[in-house]
Coordinates of C-alpha atoms in Angstrom, one line a residue:
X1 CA 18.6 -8.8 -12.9
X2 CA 21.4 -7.1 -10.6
X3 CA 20.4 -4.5 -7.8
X4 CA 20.5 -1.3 -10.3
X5 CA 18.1 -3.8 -12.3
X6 CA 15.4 -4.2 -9.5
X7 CA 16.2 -0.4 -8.8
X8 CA 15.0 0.7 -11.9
X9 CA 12.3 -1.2 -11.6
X10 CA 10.9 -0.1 -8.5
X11 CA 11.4 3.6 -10.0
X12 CA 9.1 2.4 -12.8
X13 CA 6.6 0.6 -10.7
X14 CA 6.3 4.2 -8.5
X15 CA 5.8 6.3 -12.2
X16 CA 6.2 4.3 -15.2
X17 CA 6.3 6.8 -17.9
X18 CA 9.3 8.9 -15.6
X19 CA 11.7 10.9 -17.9
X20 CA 14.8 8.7 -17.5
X21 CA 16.8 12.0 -16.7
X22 CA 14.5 12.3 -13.5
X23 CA 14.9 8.7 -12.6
X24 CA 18.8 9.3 -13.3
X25 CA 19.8 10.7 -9.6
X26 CA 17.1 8.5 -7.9
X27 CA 18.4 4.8 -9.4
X28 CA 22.2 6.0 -9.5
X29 CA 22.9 5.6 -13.4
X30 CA 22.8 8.3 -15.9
X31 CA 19.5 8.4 -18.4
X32 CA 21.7 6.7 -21.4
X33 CA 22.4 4.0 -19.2
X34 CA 18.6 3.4 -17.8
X35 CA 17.3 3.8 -21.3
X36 CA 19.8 1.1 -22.5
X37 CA 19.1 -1.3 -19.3
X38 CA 15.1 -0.7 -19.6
X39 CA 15.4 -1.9 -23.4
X40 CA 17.8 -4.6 -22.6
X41 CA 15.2 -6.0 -20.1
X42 CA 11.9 -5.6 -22.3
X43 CA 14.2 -8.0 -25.1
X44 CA 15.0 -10.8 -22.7
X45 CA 10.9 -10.4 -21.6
X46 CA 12.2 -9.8 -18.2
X47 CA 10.3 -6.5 -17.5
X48 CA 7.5 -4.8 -19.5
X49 CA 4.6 -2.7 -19.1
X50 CA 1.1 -4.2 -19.0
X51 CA -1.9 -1.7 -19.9
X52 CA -5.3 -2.5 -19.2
X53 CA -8.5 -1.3 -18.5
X54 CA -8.8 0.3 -14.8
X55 CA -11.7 1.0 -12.4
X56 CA -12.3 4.4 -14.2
X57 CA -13.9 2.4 -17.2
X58 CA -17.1 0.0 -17.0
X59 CA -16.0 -3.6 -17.1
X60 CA -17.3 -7.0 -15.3
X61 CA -14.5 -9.1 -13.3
X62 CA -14.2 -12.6 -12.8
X63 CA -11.7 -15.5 -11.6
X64 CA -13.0 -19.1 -13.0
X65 CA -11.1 -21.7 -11.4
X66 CA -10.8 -24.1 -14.3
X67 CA -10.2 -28.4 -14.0
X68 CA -9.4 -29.8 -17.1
X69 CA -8.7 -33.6 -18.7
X70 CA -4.9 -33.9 -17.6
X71 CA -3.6 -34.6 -20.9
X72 CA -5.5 -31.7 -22.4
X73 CA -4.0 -29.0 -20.1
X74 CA -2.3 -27.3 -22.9
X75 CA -4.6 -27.6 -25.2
X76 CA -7.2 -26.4 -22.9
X77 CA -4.8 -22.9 -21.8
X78 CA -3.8 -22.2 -25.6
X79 CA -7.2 -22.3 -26.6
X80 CA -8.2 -19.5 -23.8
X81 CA -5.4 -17.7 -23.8
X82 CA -6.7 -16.4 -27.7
X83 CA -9.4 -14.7 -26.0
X84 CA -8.9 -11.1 -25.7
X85 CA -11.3 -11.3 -22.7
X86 CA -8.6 -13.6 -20.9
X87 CA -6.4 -11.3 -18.9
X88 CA -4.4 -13.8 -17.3
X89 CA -4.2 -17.9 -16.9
X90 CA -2.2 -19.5 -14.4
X91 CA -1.6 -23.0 -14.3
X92 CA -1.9 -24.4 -10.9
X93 CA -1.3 -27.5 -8.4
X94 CA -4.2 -28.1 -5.8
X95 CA -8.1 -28.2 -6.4
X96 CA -8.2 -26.4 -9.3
X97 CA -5.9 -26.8 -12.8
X98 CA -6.3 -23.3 -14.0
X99 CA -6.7 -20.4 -12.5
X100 CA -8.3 -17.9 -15.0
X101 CA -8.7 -14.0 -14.7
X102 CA -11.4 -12.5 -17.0
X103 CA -12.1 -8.9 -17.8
X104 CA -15.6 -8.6 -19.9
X105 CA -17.4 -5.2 -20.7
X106 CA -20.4 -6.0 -19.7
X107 CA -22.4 -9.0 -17.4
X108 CA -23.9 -10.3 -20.8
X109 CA -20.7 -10.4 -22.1
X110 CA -19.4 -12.2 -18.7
X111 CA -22.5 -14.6 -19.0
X112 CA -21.4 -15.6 -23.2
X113 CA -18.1 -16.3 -21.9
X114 CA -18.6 -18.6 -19.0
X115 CA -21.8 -20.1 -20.8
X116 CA -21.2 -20.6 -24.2
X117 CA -17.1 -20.0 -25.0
X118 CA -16.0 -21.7 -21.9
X119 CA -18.0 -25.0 -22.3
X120 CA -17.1 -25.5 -25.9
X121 CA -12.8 -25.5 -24.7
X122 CA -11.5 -28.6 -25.5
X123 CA -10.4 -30.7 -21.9
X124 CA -12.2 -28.7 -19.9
X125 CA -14.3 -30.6 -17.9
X126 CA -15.3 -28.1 -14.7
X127 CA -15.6 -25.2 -13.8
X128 CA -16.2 -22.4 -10.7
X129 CA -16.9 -18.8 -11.8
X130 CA -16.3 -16.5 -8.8
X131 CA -17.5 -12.8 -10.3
X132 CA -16.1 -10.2 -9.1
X133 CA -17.6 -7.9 -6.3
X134 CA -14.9 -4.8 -5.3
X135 CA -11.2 -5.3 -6.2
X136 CA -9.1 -3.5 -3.3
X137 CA -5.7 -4.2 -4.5
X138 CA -4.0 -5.3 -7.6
X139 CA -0.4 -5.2 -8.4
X140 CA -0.1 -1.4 -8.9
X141 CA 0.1 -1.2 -5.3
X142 CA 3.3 -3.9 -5.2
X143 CA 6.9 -3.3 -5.1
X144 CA 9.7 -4.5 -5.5
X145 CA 11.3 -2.9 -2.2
X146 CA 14.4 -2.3 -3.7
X147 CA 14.5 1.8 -3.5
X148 CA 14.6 2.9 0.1
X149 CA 11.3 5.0 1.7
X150 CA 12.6 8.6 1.2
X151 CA 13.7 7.4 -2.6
X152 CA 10.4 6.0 -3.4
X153 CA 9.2 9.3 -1.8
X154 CA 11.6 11.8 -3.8
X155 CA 10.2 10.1 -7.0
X156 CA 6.6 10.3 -6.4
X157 CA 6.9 14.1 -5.0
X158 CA 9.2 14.8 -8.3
X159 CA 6.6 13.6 -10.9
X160 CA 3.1 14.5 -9.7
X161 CA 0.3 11.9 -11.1
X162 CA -1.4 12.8 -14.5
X163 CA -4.3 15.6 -13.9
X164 CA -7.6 15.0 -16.3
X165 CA -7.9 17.5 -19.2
X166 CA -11.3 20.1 -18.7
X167 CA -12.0 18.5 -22.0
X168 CA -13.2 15.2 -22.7
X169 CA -11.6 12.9 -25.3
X170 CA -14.0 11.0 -27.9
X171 CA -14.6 7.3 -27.7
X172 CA -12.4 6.7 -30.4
X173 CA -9.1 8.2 -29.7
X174 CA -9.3 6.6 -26.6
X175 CA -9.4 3.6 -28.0
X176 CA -7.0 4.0 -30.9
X177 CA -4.7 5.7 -27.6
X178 CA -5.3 2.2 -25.7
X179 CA -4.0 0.4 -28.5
X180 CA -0.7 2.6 -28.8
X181 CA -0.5 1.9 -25.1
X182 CA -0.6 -1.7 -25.2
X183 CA 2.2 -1.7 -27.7
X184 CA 4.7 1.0 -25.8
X185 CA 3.5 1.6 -22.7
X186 CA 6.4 4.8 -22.6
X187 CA 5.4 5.8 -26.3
X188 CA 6.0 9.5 -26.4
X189 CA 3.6 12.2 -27.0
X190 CA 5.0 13.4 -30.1
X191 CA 4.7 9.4 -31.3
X192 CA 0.9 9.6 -30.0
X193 CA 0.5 12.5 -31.4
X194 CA 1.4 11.1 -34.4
X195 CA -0.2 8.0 -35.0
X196 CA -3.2 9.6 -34.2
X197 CA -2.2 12.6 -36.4
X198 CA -3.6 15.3 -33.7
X199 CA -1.4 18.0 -32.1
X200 CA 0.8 17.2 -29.8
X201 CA -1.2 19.2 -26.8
X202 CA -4.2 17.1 -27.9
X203 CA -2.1 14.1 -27.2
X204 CA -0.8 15.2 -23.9
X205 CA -4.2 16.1 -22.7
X206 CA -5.6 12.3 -24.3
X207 CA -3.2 10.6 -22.2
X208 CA -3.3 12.5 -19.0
X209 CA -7.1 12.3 -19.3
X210 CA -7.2 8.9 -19.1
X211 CA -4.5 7.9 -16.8
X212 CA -5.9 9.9 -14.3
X213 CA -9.6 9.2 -15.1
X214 CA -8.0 5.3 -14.6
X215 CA -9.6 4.2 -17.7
X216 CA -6.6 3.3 -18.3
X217 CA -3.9 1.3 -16.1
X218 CA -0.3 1.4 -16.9
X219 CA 1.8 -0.8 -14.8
X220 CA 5.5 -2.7 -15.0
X221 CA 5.2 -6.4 -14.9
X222 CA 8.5 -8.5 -14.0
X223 CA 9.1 -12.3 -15.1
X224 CA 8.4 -13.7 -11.9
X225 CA 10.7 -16.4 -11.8
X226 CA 13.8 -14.4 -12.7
X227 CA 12.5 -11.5 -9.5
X228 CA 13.3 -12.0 -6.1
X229 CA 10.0 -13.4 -5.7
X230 CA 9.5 -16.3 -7.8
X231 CA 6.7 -17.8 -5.8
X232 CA 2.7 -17.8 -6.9
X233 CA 0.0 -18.5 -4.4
X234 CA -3.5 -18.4 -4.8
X235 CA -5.6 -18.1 -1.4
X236 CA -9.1 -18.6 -1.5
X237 CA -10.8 -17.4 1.5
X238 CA -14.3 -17.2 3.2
X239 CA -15.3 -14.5 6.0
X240 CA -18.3 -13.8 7.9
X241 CA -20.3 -11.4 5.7
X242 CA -19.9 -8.4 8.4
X243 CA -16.2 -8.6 7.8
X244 CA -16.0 -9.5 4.7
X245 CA -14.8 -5.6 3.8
X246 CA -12.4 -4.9 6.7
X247 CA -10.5 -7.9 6.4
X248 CA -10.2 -7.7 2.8
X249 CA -8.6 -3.9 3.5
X250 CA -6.2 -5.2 6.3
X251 CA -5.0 -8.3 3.4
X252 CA -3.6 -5.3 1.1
X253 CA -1.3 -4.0 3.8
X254 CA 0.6 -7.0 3.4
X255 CA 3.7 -6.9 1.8
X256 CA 3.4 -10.2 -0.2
X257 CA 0.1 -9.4 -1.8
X258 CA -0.4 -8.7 -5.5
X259 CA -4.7 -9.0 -5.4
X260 CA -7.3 -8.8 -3.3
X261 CA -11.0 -8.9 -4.2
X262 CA -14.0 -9.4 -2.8
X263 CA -16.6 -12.1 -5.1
X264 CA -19.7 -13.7 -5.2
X265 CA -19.4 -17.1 -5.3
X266 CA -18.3 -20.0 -2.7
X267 CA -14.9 -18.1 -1.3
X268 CA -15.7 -14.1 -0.1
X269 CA -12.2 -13.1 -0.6
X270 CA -9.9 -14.3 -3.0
X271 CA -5.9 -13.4 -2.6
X272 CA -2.7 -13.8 -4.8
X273 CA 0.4 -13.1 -3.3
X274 CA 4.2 -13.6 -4.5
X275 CA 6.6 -15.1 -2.2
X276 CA 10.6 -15.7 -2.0
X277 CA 10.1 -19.4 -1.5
X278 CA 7.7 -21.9 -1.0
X279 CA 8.2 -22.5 3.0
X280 CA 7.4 -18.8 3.5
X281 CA 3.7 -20.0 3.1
X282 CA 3.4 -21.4 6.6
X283 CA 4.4 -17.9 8.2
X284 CA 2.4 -15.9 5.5
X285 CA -0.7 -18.1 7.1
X286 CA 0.2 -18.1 11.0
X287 CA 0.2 -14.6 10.4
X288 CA -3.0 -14.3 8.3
X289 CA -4.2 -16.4 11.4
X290 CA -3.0 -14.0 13.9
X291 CA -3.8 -11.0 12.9
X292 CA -7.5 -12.2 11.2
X293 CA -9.0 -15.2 12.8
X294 CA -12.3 -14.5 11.6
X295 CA -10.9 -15.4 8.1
X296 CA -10.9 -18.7 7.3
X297 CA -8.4 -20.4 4.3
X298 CA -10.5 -22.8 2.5
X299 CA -8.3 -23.8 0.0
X300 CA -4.9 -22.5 -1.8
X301 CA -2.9 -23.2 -5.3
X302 CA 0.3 -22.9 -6.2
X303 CA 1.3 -21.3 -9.5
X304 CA 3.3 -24.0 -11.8
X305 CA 3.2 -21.8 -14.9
X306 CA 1.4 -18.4 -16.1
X307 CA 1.0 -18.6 -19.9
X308 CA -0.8 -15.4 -19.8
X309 CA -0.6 -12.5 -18.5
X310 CA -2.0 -9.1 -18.1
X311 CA -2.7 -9.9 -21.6
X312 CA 0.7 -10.8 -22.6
X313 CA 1.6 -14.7 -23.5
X314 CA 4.4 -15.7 -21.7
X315 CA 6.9 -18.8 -22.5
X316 CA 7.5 -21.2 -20.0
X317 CA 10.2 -20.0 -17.6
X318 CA 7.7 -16.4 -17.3
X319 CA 9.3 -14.1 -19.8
X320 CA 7.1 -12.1 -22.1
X321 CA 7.2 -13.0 -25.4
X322 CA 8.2 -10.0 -27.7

């Protein structure tokens, strides 16, 4: 990916359904050209969009840290990765093998997974199930940093965020939308409108309803080894309970991190950031140490592989598979 690459990227991370002829001026390449590029990069799996249920809708989260038989590894991560429940498995080096991210409707459904599905995976042999408590940052809040502040700022005053229709939308054209969604993340409204044979200003109000509502999250996802930041690090961290909230909003300010979330379970905060190289732990931490002394690293894993993510299977070297 060259700069205009990581430029148009950015652009997308900021608005990700943007007309290309508004991102045109703000990336420096005409629409043809960033139509062309953007389709050239979903291909090669090097960029996508990931959608996925957001805040707006009920769901139950949950990171199970995962240790499995060592020769049943890849049995063990096919097997979960099947399960629509699975958001996202990394494969890790440190206490823990994998590194699981779960997205369940409901607590019962949270309790069936961790109870019955995840005891009967071949080569698993432990587990740690941290649910989760508040999430504070994911990765809709990263960039890339490739645009410069007042771009970044043009873009997002340009293209105001989706506003919720008066009118609510029925169960089931949300669901037949979120589907269409997963598939084409930039499908267009006369393509909703469409498949789901209802008028276009039906469409338009479906999607805008639940993109502001944040039922729905649309976000661009980048094969992490091929970005400038090819690094995975999972922090698991423990804070005095009377902290436990202001330290986990001082973590999202930081540049580096992709997630922050508070959980019930051994660690109080659990962090994943993306770094440009392995040695830029030991600063990451000092500063961490710094700036928070009250929070304490218990333990950290390095990403080897994701297979998953977002609910996209990836091949080994990180690029979706299309």
């Amino acid at each position: 990916m060259d700069s205009r690459d990581l430029r148009l990227l950015h652009a997308l991370q900021i608005r990700p359904r943007a007309p290309w002829a508004t991102l045109a001026p703000i990336v420096g390449a005409d629409a043809v050209t960033l139509a062309r590029r953007w389709s050239a990069l979903q291909d090669q799996g090097l960029a996508w969009l990931a959608s996925y249920r957001g805040p707006g809708a009920k769901y139950v989260g949950a990171i199970i840290e995962v240790e499995c038989t060592p020769s049943r590894i890849a049995e063990a991560t096919e097997d979960l990765a099947r399960d629509d429940e699975v958001l996202s498995i990394d494969q890790t080096i440190g206490g823990r093998d994998l590194v699981v991210t779960l997205l369940c409707r409901t607590d019962a459904d949270l309790a069936g997974f961790v109870l019955d599905r995840l005891t009967n995976v071949t080569g698993v042999i432990g587990t740690r199930t941290h649910r989760g408590i508040r999430l504070l940052a994911d990765a809709q809040l990263w960039r890339l940093r490739s645009l410069q502040d007042h771009e970044a700022r043009q873009l997002e005053s340009s293209i105001p965020q989706p506003a919720a229709a008066p009118r609510g939308i029925s169960a089931e054209i949300e669901d037949q939308l979120a589907g269409i969604l997963r598939s084409n993340g930039r499908a267009s409204v006369a393509e909703i409108s469409e498949t789901l044979g209802i008028s276009t200003t039906r469409a338009r109000n479906a999607l805008s309803t639940i993109l502001a509502e944040k039922r729905m999250v649309l976000r661009l996802e980048v094969a992490r080894p091929y970005s400038p930041w090819p690094v995975a690090v999972w922090y698991f961290l423990r804070v005095p309970a009377t902290m436990v909230e202001s330290v986990a909003e001082k973590l999202v300010g930081l540049h580096e991190v992709r997630l922050v979330a508070t959980t019930g379970g051994l660690y109080s905060i659990l962090m994943l950031v993306w770094l440009r190289r392995v040695e830029d732990m030991t600063p990451l931490e000092r500063q961490l140490g710094e700036r928070l002394p009250f929070a304490e690293i218990l333990d950290r894993c390095i990403v080897l592989r994701t297979p998953k993510h977002m609910g996209n299977r990836l091949t080994s070297d990180g690029r979706r598979i299309t």
